[in-house]
GROMACS .gro file of C-alpha atoms in nm:
model
  393
    1MET     CA    1  -0.563   5.408  -7.383
    2MET     CA    2  -0.410   5.469  -7.040
    3PHE     CA    3  -0.612   5.500  -6.721
    4LYS     CA    4  -0.510   5.694  -6.413
    5PHE     CA    5  -0.519   5.511  -6.079
    6LEU     CA    6  -0.545   5.701  -5.754
    7PHE     CA    7  -0.533   5.516  -5.424
    8LEU     CA    8  -0.629   5.774  -5.163
    9LEU     CA    9  -0.638   5.757  -4.785
   10SER     CA   10  -0.770   6.090  -4.657
   11VAL     CA   11  -0.731   6.194  -4.295
   12GLY     CA   12  -0.893   6.443  -4.067
   13PRO     CA   13  -1.246   6.570  -4.014
   14SER     CA   14  -1.501   6.420  -4.250
   15SER     CA   15  -1.517   6.748  -4.442
   16TYR     CA   16  -1.147   6.730  -4.528
   17ALA     CA   17  -1.014   6.546  -4.829
   18PHE     CA   18  -0.679   6.589  -5.000
   19ILE     CA   19  -0.687   6.527  -5.374
   20PRO     CA   20  -0.343   6.557  -5.538
   21SER     CA   21  -0.313   6.781  -5.840
   22THR     CA   22  -0.137   6.656  -6.151
   23SER     CA   23   0.152   6.896  -6.091
   24PHE     CA   24   0.264   7.145  -5.830
   25GLY     CA   25   0.374   7.498  -5.912
   26ARG     CA   26   0.664   7.681  -5.754
   27SER     CA   27   0.465   7.979  -5.627
   28SER     CA   28   0.503   7.911  -5.257
   29ASN     CA   29   0.701   8.158  -5.047
   30ALA     CA   30   0.845   7.869  -4.845
   31PHE     CA   31   1.093   7.712  -5.084
   32LEU     CA   32   1.427   7.587  -4.956
   33LYS     CA   33   1.664   7.544  -5.247
   34LEU     CA   34   2.032   7.515  -5.326
   35SER     CA   35   2.140   7.666  -5.655
   36SER     CA   36   2.410   7.405  -5.714
   37SER     CA   37   2.429   7.030  -5.668
   38THR     CA   38   2.574   7.064  -5.319
   39ALA     CA   39   2.562   7.308  -5.030
   40THR     CA   40   2.839   7.568  -5.044
   41THR     CA   41   2.908   7.614  -4.676
   42GLU     CA   42   3.209   7.486  -4.485
   43SER     CA   43   3.167   7.217  -4.222
   44ASN     CA   44   3.297   7.247  -3.867
   45ASN     CA   45   3.464   6.913  -3.925
   46LYS     CA   46   3.675   7.022  -4.221
   47ASP     CA   47   4.000   6.994  -4.026
   48GLU     CA   48   3.925   6.650  -3.884
   49ALA     CA   49   4.118   6.354  -4.014
   50ILE     CA   50   3.963   6.169  -4.303
   51LEU     CA   51   3.824   5.830  -4.200
   52SER     CA   52   4.009   5.531  -4.333
   53ALA     CA   53   3.837   5.281  -4.558
   54VAL     CA   54   3.873   5.022  -4.281
   55GLU     CA   55   3.693   5.247  -4.031
   56ILE     CA   56   3.415   5.330  -4.279
   57ASN     CA   57   3.359   4.963  -4.356
   58SER     CA   58   3.361   4.879  -3.986
   59ARG     CA   59   3.095   5.141  -3.912
   60MET     CA   60   2.893   5.021  -4.209
   61GLU     CA   61   2.893   4.658  -4.096
   62LYS     CA   62   2.804   4.757  -3.739
   63GLU     CA   63   2.493   4.945  -3.853
   64LEU     CA   64   2.394   4.680  -4.107
   65LYS     CA   65   2.410   4.419  -3.831
   66LYS     CA   66   2.167   4.627  -3.622
   67MET     CA   67   1.936   4.659  -3.922
   68ARG     CA   68   1.939   4.284  -3.977
   69GLU     CA   69   1.859   4.227  -3.609
   70LYS     CA   70   1.566   4.469  -3.638
   71ASP     CA   71   1.444   4.300  -3.956
   72ILE     CA   72   1.411   3.972  -3.768
   73GLN     CA   73   1.154   4.143  -3.544
   74SER     CA   74   0.925   4.219  -3.839
   75ILE     CA   75   0.566   4.150  -3.734
   76GLU     CA   76   0.405   3.838  -3.876
   77ILE     CA   77   0.102   3.914  -4.089
   78LYS     CA   78  -0.125   3.634  -4.201
   79GLU     CA   79  -0.325   3.612  -4.520
   80GLU     CA   80  -0.652   3.669  -4.336
   81ASP     CA   81  -0.508   3.992  -4.191
   82LEU     CA   82  -0.434   4.140  -4.535
   83THR     CA   83  -0.624   4.456  -4.624
   84ILE     CA   84  -0.652   4.439  -5.001
   85LEU     CA   85  -0.742   4.777  -5.147
   86HIS     CA   86  -0.756   4.666  -5.509
   87GLU     CA   87  -0.672   4.360  -5.718
   88ASP     CA   88  -0.689   4.279  -6.088
   89ASP     CA   89  -0.496   4.065  -6.337
   90ASP     CA   90  -0.190   4.295  -6.327
   91ILE     CA   91  -0.155   4.447  -5.980
   92ILE     CA   92  -0.256   4.400  -5.619
   93VAL     CA   93  -0.267   4.697  -5.380
   94VAL     CA   94  -0.251   4.642  -5.004
   95ASN     CA   95  -0.240   4.847  -4.685
   96LYS     CA   96   0.092   4.771  -4.509
   97PRO     CA   97   0.091   4.799  -4.128
   98SER     CA   98   0.375   4.969  -3.945
   99GLY     CA   99   0.633   4.724  -3.813
  100VAL     CA  100   0.621   4.490  -4.113
  101LEU     CA  101   0.898   4.467  -4.374
  102SER     CA  102   0.804   4.535  -4.735
  103VAL     CA  103   1.048   4.267  -4.853
  104PRO     CA  104   1.233   4.003  -4.648
  105GLY     CA  105   1.582   4.120  -4.746
  106LYS     CA  106   1.872   3.876  -4.744
  107ASN     CA  107   1.705   3.663  -4.477
  108SER     CA  108   1.420   3.496  -4.664
  109ASN     CA  109   1.268   3.385  -4.332
  110ASN     CA  110   1.185   3.742  -4.229
  111ASN     CA  111   0.815   3.824  -4.217
  112SER     CA  112   0.720   4.061  -4.499
  113MET     CA  113   0.430   4.193  -4.707
  114ASN     CA  114   0.601   4.055  -5.018
  115LYS     CA  115   0.591   3.700  -4.880
  116VAL     CA  116   0.232   3.699  -4.754
  117VAL     CA  117   0.099   3.852  -5.078
  118PHE     CA  118   0.296   3.605  -5.291
  119ASP     CA  119   0.183   3.309  -5.080
  120LYS     CA  120  -0.177   3.423  -5.116
  121LEU     CA  121  -0.154   3.434  -5.494
  122MET     CA  122   0.021   3.097  -5.515
  123LYS     CA  123  -0.242   2.940  -5.290
  124GLU     CA  124  -0.510   3.066  -5.526
  125GLY     CA  125  -0.334   2.871  -5.801
  126SER     CA  126  -0.256   3.160  -6.035
  127SER     CA  127  -0.147   3.018  -6.371
  128THR     CA  128   0.172   3.128  -6.541
  129GLU     CA  129  -0.032   3.275  -6.825
  130LYS     CA  130  -0.384   3.412  -6.836
  131LYS     CA  131  -0.619   3.535  -7.106
  132THR     CA  132  -0.765   3.877  -7.027
  133SER     CA  133  -0.988   4.126  -7.203
  134THR     CA  134  -0.676   4.303  -7.325
  135GLY     CA  135  -0.489   3.993  -7.438
  136SER     CA  136  -0.257   3.733  -7.289
  137THR     CA  137  -0.043   3.825  -6.990
  138LYS     CA  138   0.237   3.618  -6.837
  139LYS     CA  139   0.199   3.590  -6.461
  140ILE     CA  140   0.486   3.641  -6.217
  141ASP     CA  141   0.594   3.319  -6.045
  142ARG     CA  142   0.881   3.454  -5.832
  143MET     CA  143   0.828   3.645  -5.509
  144ASP     CA  144   1.104   3.902  -5.561
  145ARG     CA  145   0.976   3.994  -5.907
  146MET     CA  146   0.649   4.127  -5.763
  147VAL     CA  147   0.824   4.423  -5.600
  148VAL     CA  148   0.795   4.761  -5.776
  149HIS     CA  149   0.854   4.989  -5.475
  150ARG     CA  150   0.910   4.969  -5.101
  151LEU     CA  151   0.802   5.130  -4.778
  152SER     CA  152   1.031   5.131  -4.477
  153MET     CA  153   0.952   4.880  -4.205
  154ASP     CA  154   0.816   5.155  -3.978
  155THR     CA  155   0.603   5.323  -4.246
  156SER     CA  156   0.243   5.213  -4.291
  157GLY     CA  157   0.017   5.260  -4.592
  158VAL     CA  158  -0.055   5.191  -4.957
  159MET     CA  159   0.176   4.946  -5.131
  160VAL     CA  160   0.156   4.809  -5.487
  161PHE     CA  161   0.279   4.470  -5.611
  162ALA     CA  162   0.294   4.350  -5.972
  163LYS     CA  163   0.115   4.027  -6.063
  164SER     CA  164   0.211   4.015  -6.433
  165GLU     CA  165   0.534   4.061  -6.625
  166ARG     CA  166   0.387   4.351  -6.821
  167ALA     CA  167   0.286   4.525  -6.498
  168LEU     CA  168   0.637   4.474  -6.357
  169LYS     CA  169   0.796   4.624  -6.668
  170ASN     CA  170   0.552   4.916  -6.694
  171MET     CA  171   0.556   5.001  -6.322
  172ASN     CA  172   0.937   4.993  -6.308
  173LYS     CA  173   0.942   5.233  -6.602
  174ARG     CA  174   0.693   5.466  -6.432
  175PHE     CA  175   0.894   5.478  -6.110
  176ARG     CA  176   1.221   5.525  -6.299
  177GLU     CA  177   1.079   5.816  -6.499
  178ARG     CA  178   0.905   5.967  -6.193
  179ASN     CA  179   0.559   5.917  -6.334
  180VAL     CA  180   0.426   5.793  -6.001
  181GLN     CA  181   0.305   6.037  -5.739
  182ARG     CA  182   0.338   5.925  -5.377
  183LEU     CA  183   0.174   6.119  -5.096
  184TYR     CA  184   0.230   6.066  -4.725
  185GLU     CA  185   0.059   6.190  -4.413
  186ALA     CA  186   0.287   6.256  -4.117
  187LEU     CA  187   0.303   6.418  -3.778
  188VAL     CA  188   0.617   6.629  -3.743
  189CYS     CA  189   0.766   6.799  -3.439
  190GLY     CA  190   0.685   7.165  -3.376
  191HIS     CA  191   0.455   7.402  -3.563
  192ILE     CA  192   0.553   7.473  -3.925
  193VAL     CA  193   0.499   7.843  -3.996
  194ASP     CA  194   0.410   7.839  -4.366
  195ASP     CA  195   0.102   7.656  -4.486
  196GLU     CA  196   0.292   7.495  -4.770
  197GLY     CA  197   0.633   7.494  -4.927
  198TYR     CA  198   0.915   7.304  -5.093
  199ILE     CA  199   1.233   7.160  -4.951
  200GLU     CA  200   1.496   7.116  -5.219
  201LEU     CA  201   1.822   6.994  -5.069
  202PRO     CA  202   2.048   6.737  -5.237
  203ILE     CA  203   2.117   6.422  -5.038
  204MET     CA  204   2.396   6.168  -5.038
  205ARG     CA  205   2.514   5.861  -4.847
  206ASP     CA  206   2.690   5.962  -4.527
  207PHE     CA  207   3.029   5.788  -4.528
  208GLU     CA  208   3.083   5.907  -4.169
  209ARG     CA  209   2.761   5.736  -4.055
  210PRO     CA  210   2.708   5.467  -4.318
  211PRO     CA  211   2.470   5.352  -4.459
  212TYR     CA  212   2.245   5.645  -4.365
  213MET     CA  213   2.163   5.949  -4.578
  214ARG     CA  214   2.237   6.318  -4.518
  215ILE     CA  215   2.228   6.659  -4.686
  216SER     CA  216   2.519   6.696  -4.928
  217THR     CA  217   2.778   6.973  -4.889
  218ASP     CA  218   3.081   7.080  -5.093
  219THR     CA  219   3.304   6.990  -4.799
  220LEU     CA  220   3.185   6.631  -4.800
  221GLN     CA  221   3.219   6.607  -5.176
  222ARG     CA  222   3.582   6.724  -5.151
  223GLN     CA  223   3.645   6.464  -4.881
  224LEU     CA  224   3.507   6.194  -5.110
  225LEU     CA  225   3.787   6.274  -5.354
  226GLU     CA  226   4.024   6.120  -5.099
  227TYR     CA  227   3.871   5.781  -5.172
  228ASP     CA  228   3.868   5.581  -5.492
  229ASP     CA  229   3.665   5.293  -5.631
  230ASP     CA  230   3.941   5.044  -5.554
  231GLY     CA  231   3.970   5.136  -5.185
  232GLY     CA  232   3.734   4.864  -5.066
  233ILE     CA  233   3.452   5.106  -4.982
  234ASP     CA  234   3.095   5.029  -5.085
  235LYS     CA  235   3.045   5.211  -5.416
  236LYS     CA  236   2.709   5.347  -5.299
  237LEU     CA  237   2.896   5.560  -5.046
  238LEU     CA  238   3.094   5.720  -5.330
  239ASP     CA  239   2.790   5.818  -5.536
  240LEU     CA  240   2.742   6.181  -5.635
  241PRO     CA  241   2.469   6.376  -5.451
  242LYS     CA  242   2.116   6.327  -5.579
  243GLU     CA  243   1.864   6.601  -5.656
  244CYS     CA  244   1.594   6.581  -5.392
  245ILE     CA  245   1.261   6.769  -5.374
  246THR     CA  246   0.983   6.742  -5.116
  247LYS     CA  247   0.660   6.940  -5.108
  248TYR     CA  248   0.470   6.983  -4.782
  249ILE     CA  249   0.117   7.104  -4.713
  250VAL     CA  250   0.008   7.179  -4.357
  251VAL     CA  251  -0.322   7.011  -4.269
  252LYS     CA  252  -0.342   7.122  -3.907
  253ARG     CA  253  -0.123   7.248  -3.624
  254GLU     CA  254  -0.196   7.042  -3.314
  255GLU     CA  255  -0.081   6.962  -2.963
  256LEU     CA  256  -0.036   6.625  -2.797
  257ASP     CA  257  -0.182   6.548  -2.457
  258ASP     CA  258   0.148   6.646  -2.292
  259GLY     CA  259   0.143   6.987  -2.464
  260SER     CA  260   0.406   6.903  -2.729
  261LYS     CA  261   0.345   7.091  -3.053
  262VAL     CA  262   0.309   6.885  -3.370
  263THR     CA  263   0.202   6.959  -3.725
  264ARG     CA  264  -0.002   6.725  -3.941
  265VAL     CA  265   0.127   6.749  -4.299
  266ILE     CA  266   0.081   6.598  -4.642
  267LEU     CA  267   0.417   6.522  -4.803
  268ASP     CA  268   0.480   6.474  -5.173
  269SER     CA  269   0.800   6.277  -5.227
  270ILE     CA  270   0.862   6.428  -5.570
  271THR     CA  271   1.202   6.267  -5.632
  272GLY     CA  272   1.143   5.954  -5.422
  273ARG     CA  273   1.496   5.912  -5.285
  274THR     CA  274   1.590   5.671  -5.006
  275ASN     CA  275   1.492   5.820  -4.666
  276GLN     CA  276   1.426   6.152  -4.842
  277LEU     CA  277   1.137   6.261  -4.618
  278ASN     CA  278   1.325   6.174  -4.296
  279VAL     CA  279   1.637   6.366  -4.398
  280HIS     CA  280   1.457   6.670  -4.540
  281LEU     CA  281   1.227   6.715  -4.241
  282ALA     CA  282   1.514   6.670  -3.995
  283ALA     CA  283   1.715   6.938  -4.179
  284PHE     CA  284   1.406   7.161  -4.195
  285GLY     CA  285   1.383   7.148  -3.816
  286HIS     CA  286   1.062   6.946  -3.798
  287PRO     CA  287   1.159   6.577  -3.783
  288ILE     CA  288   0.892   6.311  -3.806
  289VAL     CA  289   0.751   6.218  -3.466
  290GLY     CA  290   0.898   5.885  -3.358
  291ASP     CA  291   1.199   5.903  -3.592
  292THR     CA  292   1.474   5.754  -3.377
  293ILE     CA  293   1.719   5.732  -3.670
  294TYR     CA  294   1.713   6.083  -3.820
  295GLY     CA  295   1.512   6.273  -3.560
  296GLY     CA  296   1.757   6.365  -3.289
  297PRO     CA  297   2.110   6.366  -3.149
  298SER     CA  298   2.246   6.018  -3.100
  299GLU     CA  299   2.579   5.842  -3.095
  300GLU     CA  300   2.424   5.588  -3.327
  301GLY     CA  301   2.203   5.612  -3.632
  302ALA     CA  302   2.215   5.912  -3.865
  303LEU     CA  303   2.352   6.253  -3.779
  304PRO     CA  304   2.084   6.498  -3.652
  305ASN     CA  305   1.958   6.792  -3.859
  306GLY     CA  306   2.017   6.604  -4.183
  307GLY     CA  307   2.389   6.604  -4.103
  308LEU     CA  308   2.420   6.983  -4.112
  309THR     CA  309   2.608   7.188  -3.851
  310SER     CA  310   2.455   7.489  -3.672
  311GLU     CA  311   2.632   7.727  -3.910
  312GLU     CA  312   2.512   7.535  -4.214
  313LEU     CA  313   2.157   7.528  -4.083
  314ASN     CA  314   2.154   7.906  -4.034
  315GLU     CA  315   2.275   7.966  -4.388
  316ILE     CA  316   2.101   7.688  -4.581
  317VAL     CA  317   1.779   7.631  -4.387
  318ASP     CA  318   1.653   7.962  -4.253
  319ASN     CA  319   1.391   7.845  -4.005
  320PRO     CA  320   1.378   8.032  -3.671
  321GLU     CA  321   1.086   7.811  -3.560
  322ARG     CA  322   1.280   7.485  -3.548
  323ALA     CA  323   1.125   7.232  -3.309
  324SER     CA  324   1.269   7.245  -2.957
  325THR     CA  325   1.224   6.872  -2.910
  326THR     CA  326   1.239   6.573  -3.138
  327THR     CA  327   1.102   6.312  -2.900
  328PRO     CA  328   0.751   6.403  -2.774
  329GLU     CA  329   0.592   6.126  -2.572
  330THR     CA  330   0.328   5.929  -2.760
  331SER     CA  331   0.093   5.650  -2.667
  332GLU     CA  332   0.261   5.412  -2.910
  333THR     CA  333   0.620   5.366  -3.019
  334ARG     CA  334   0.626   5.400  -3.397
  335LEU     CA  335   0.725   5.630  -3.680
  336TYR     CA  336   0.429   5.859  -3.742
  337ILE     CA  337   0.417   5.857  -4.119
  338HIS     CA  338   0.162   5.688  -4.344
  339ALA     CA  339   0.171   5.632  -4.720
  340GLN     CA  340  -0.162   5.795  -4.790
  341ALA     CA  341  -0.194   5.783  -5.168
  342ILE     CA  342  -0.024   5.664  -5.484
  343ASN     CA  343  -0.119   5.793  -5.828
  344PHE     CA  344  -0.012   5.626  -6.154
  345ASP     CA  345  -0.128   5.513  -6.497
  346HIS     CA  346  -0.255   5.159  -6.479
  347PRO     CA  347   0.007   4.926  -6.629
  348GLY     CA  348  -0.229   4.694  -6.813
  349THR     CA  349  -0.594   4.607  -6.772
  350ASN     CA  350  -0.900   4.829  -6.796
  351PRO     CA  351  -0.936   4.970  -6.442
  352GLU     CA  352  -1.314   4.988  -6.469
  353ARG     CA  353  -1.316   4.609  -6.476
  354ALA     CA  354  -1.101   4.579  -6.165
  355SER     CA  355  -1.232   4.430  -5.840
  356THR     CA  356  -1.185   4.615  -5.511
  357THR     CA  357  -1.188   4.457  -5.166
  358THR     CA  358  -1.269   4.680  -4.869
  359PRO     CA  359  -1.307   4.464  -4.555
  360GLU     CA  360  -1.465   4.626  -4.253
  361THR     CA  361  -1.240   4.708  -3.960
  362SER     CA  362  -1.262   4.899  -3.634
  363GLU     CA  363  -0.888   4.941  -3.596
  364THR     CA  364  -0.777   5.291  -3.504
  365ASP     CA  365  -0.463   5.395  -3.684
  366PRO     CA  366  -0.215   5.557  -3.440
  367CYS     CA  367  -0.130   5.815  -3.704
  368VAL     CA  368  -0.482   5.944  -3.645
  369SER     CA  369  -0.532   5.876  -3.274
  370LEU     CA  370  -0.200   6.035  -3.180
  371ALA     CA  371  -0.331   6.390  -3.182
  372THR     CA  372  -0.572   6.532  -2.926
  373GLY     CA  373  -0.935   6.528  -3.038
  374ALA     CA  374  -1.162   6.286  -3.218
  375ARG     CA  375  -1.076   6.205  -3.578
  376GLN     CA  376  -1.228   6.012  -3.861
  377ARG     CA  377  -1.026   5.827  -4.122
  378SER     CA  378  -1.184   5.739  -4.454
  379PHE     CA  379  -1.041   5.530  -4.734
  380ALA     CA  380  -1.131   5.560  -5.099
  381VAL     CA  381  -1.006   5.370  -5.398
  382LEU     CA  382  -1.080   5.557  -5.720
  383ILE     CA  383  -1.064   5.325  -6.020
  384GLY     CA  384  -1.196   5.479  -6.338
  385SER     CA  385  -1.557   5.560  -6.255
  386VAL     CA  386  -1.564   5.339  -5.946
  387ASP     CA  387  -1.548   5.504  -5.602
  388VAL     CA  388  -1.546   5.275  -5.300
  389GLY     CA  389  -1.526   5.416  -4.946
  390LEU     CA  390  -1.429   5.266  -4.613
  391SER     CA  391  -1.435   5.456  -4.283
  392PHE     CA  392  -1.210   5.398  -3.982
  393LEU     CA  393  -1.359   5.557  -3.670
   0.00000   0.00000   0.00000
């Protein structure tokens, strides 16, 4: 028998709670969609010379170097600072702060959630095999094998790690088959007109600004034909565009202290692509507040507007209420997006027998305190029939 897990972090007035449904319909009037795998408009850059493989690789290495330098700045988090939302024989669920890497990357010395969680488990002397109520389960004894999904360094929120081999196998299968629902809370620039809607725009690696993502167009796909697998270009840059679907629900339209308009939204990353939410919201005209990579015009980082030109935006993304600014001033420098909830079938043990840790804290999450007005944040872990609450004032 399978049990459904829902890790929920609800935000807003105490009377508000967002409970995800098992599936979303397509009845919304606000539904941005392309009928084919790529956009059919022509780019303003169609007559520009095609970049050489050498230039692409040079740009790629330049940006990767910057990313590695940023990774080194990952905030150190100690075991006593961990907020453990749930732990049992198969999984451990934690609340990742913004500014901390999910995994250390190629530099094993980088601070990361992966490392501190693994060190905690090893310190507790977890055996390589353990008898449970549902049988014997082999425990994971390698740090990298705990990872079943990632959050970007700047994203805070719910993160799951596998503790057993069966959990690793089952969770990987759930993510691969899109049987995991991930919900995010974010503040985005400007006021979104519709209360809810879908953004369905295919994305691809941007070989002009590697390794970042962008909205795919026919023009770019034709340009890719100029390159081949043996040209020395990273094969990821030559991948076909990926289907990409995001659902948004407006929680509240707000204003910052300086008068900048922002919208608090719940985002369902239906397809779960790399940087999907950043690219989709930038193309939609409402980039995430604090997004310095995808959120605005820059000589570095990703192209603005999801990589689309003004003409493409008018044809593909019909939104006359696009935000006039992408950089409102905030009290803290961070990306204002929080992994609010994750919903999946438990990969092993009986969830009603799971233990849940909810340490008290008075920390105010900037994703809440950003907007004008008092807010209350509550946390609930729903495990079978167990409902544990924790409030952040």
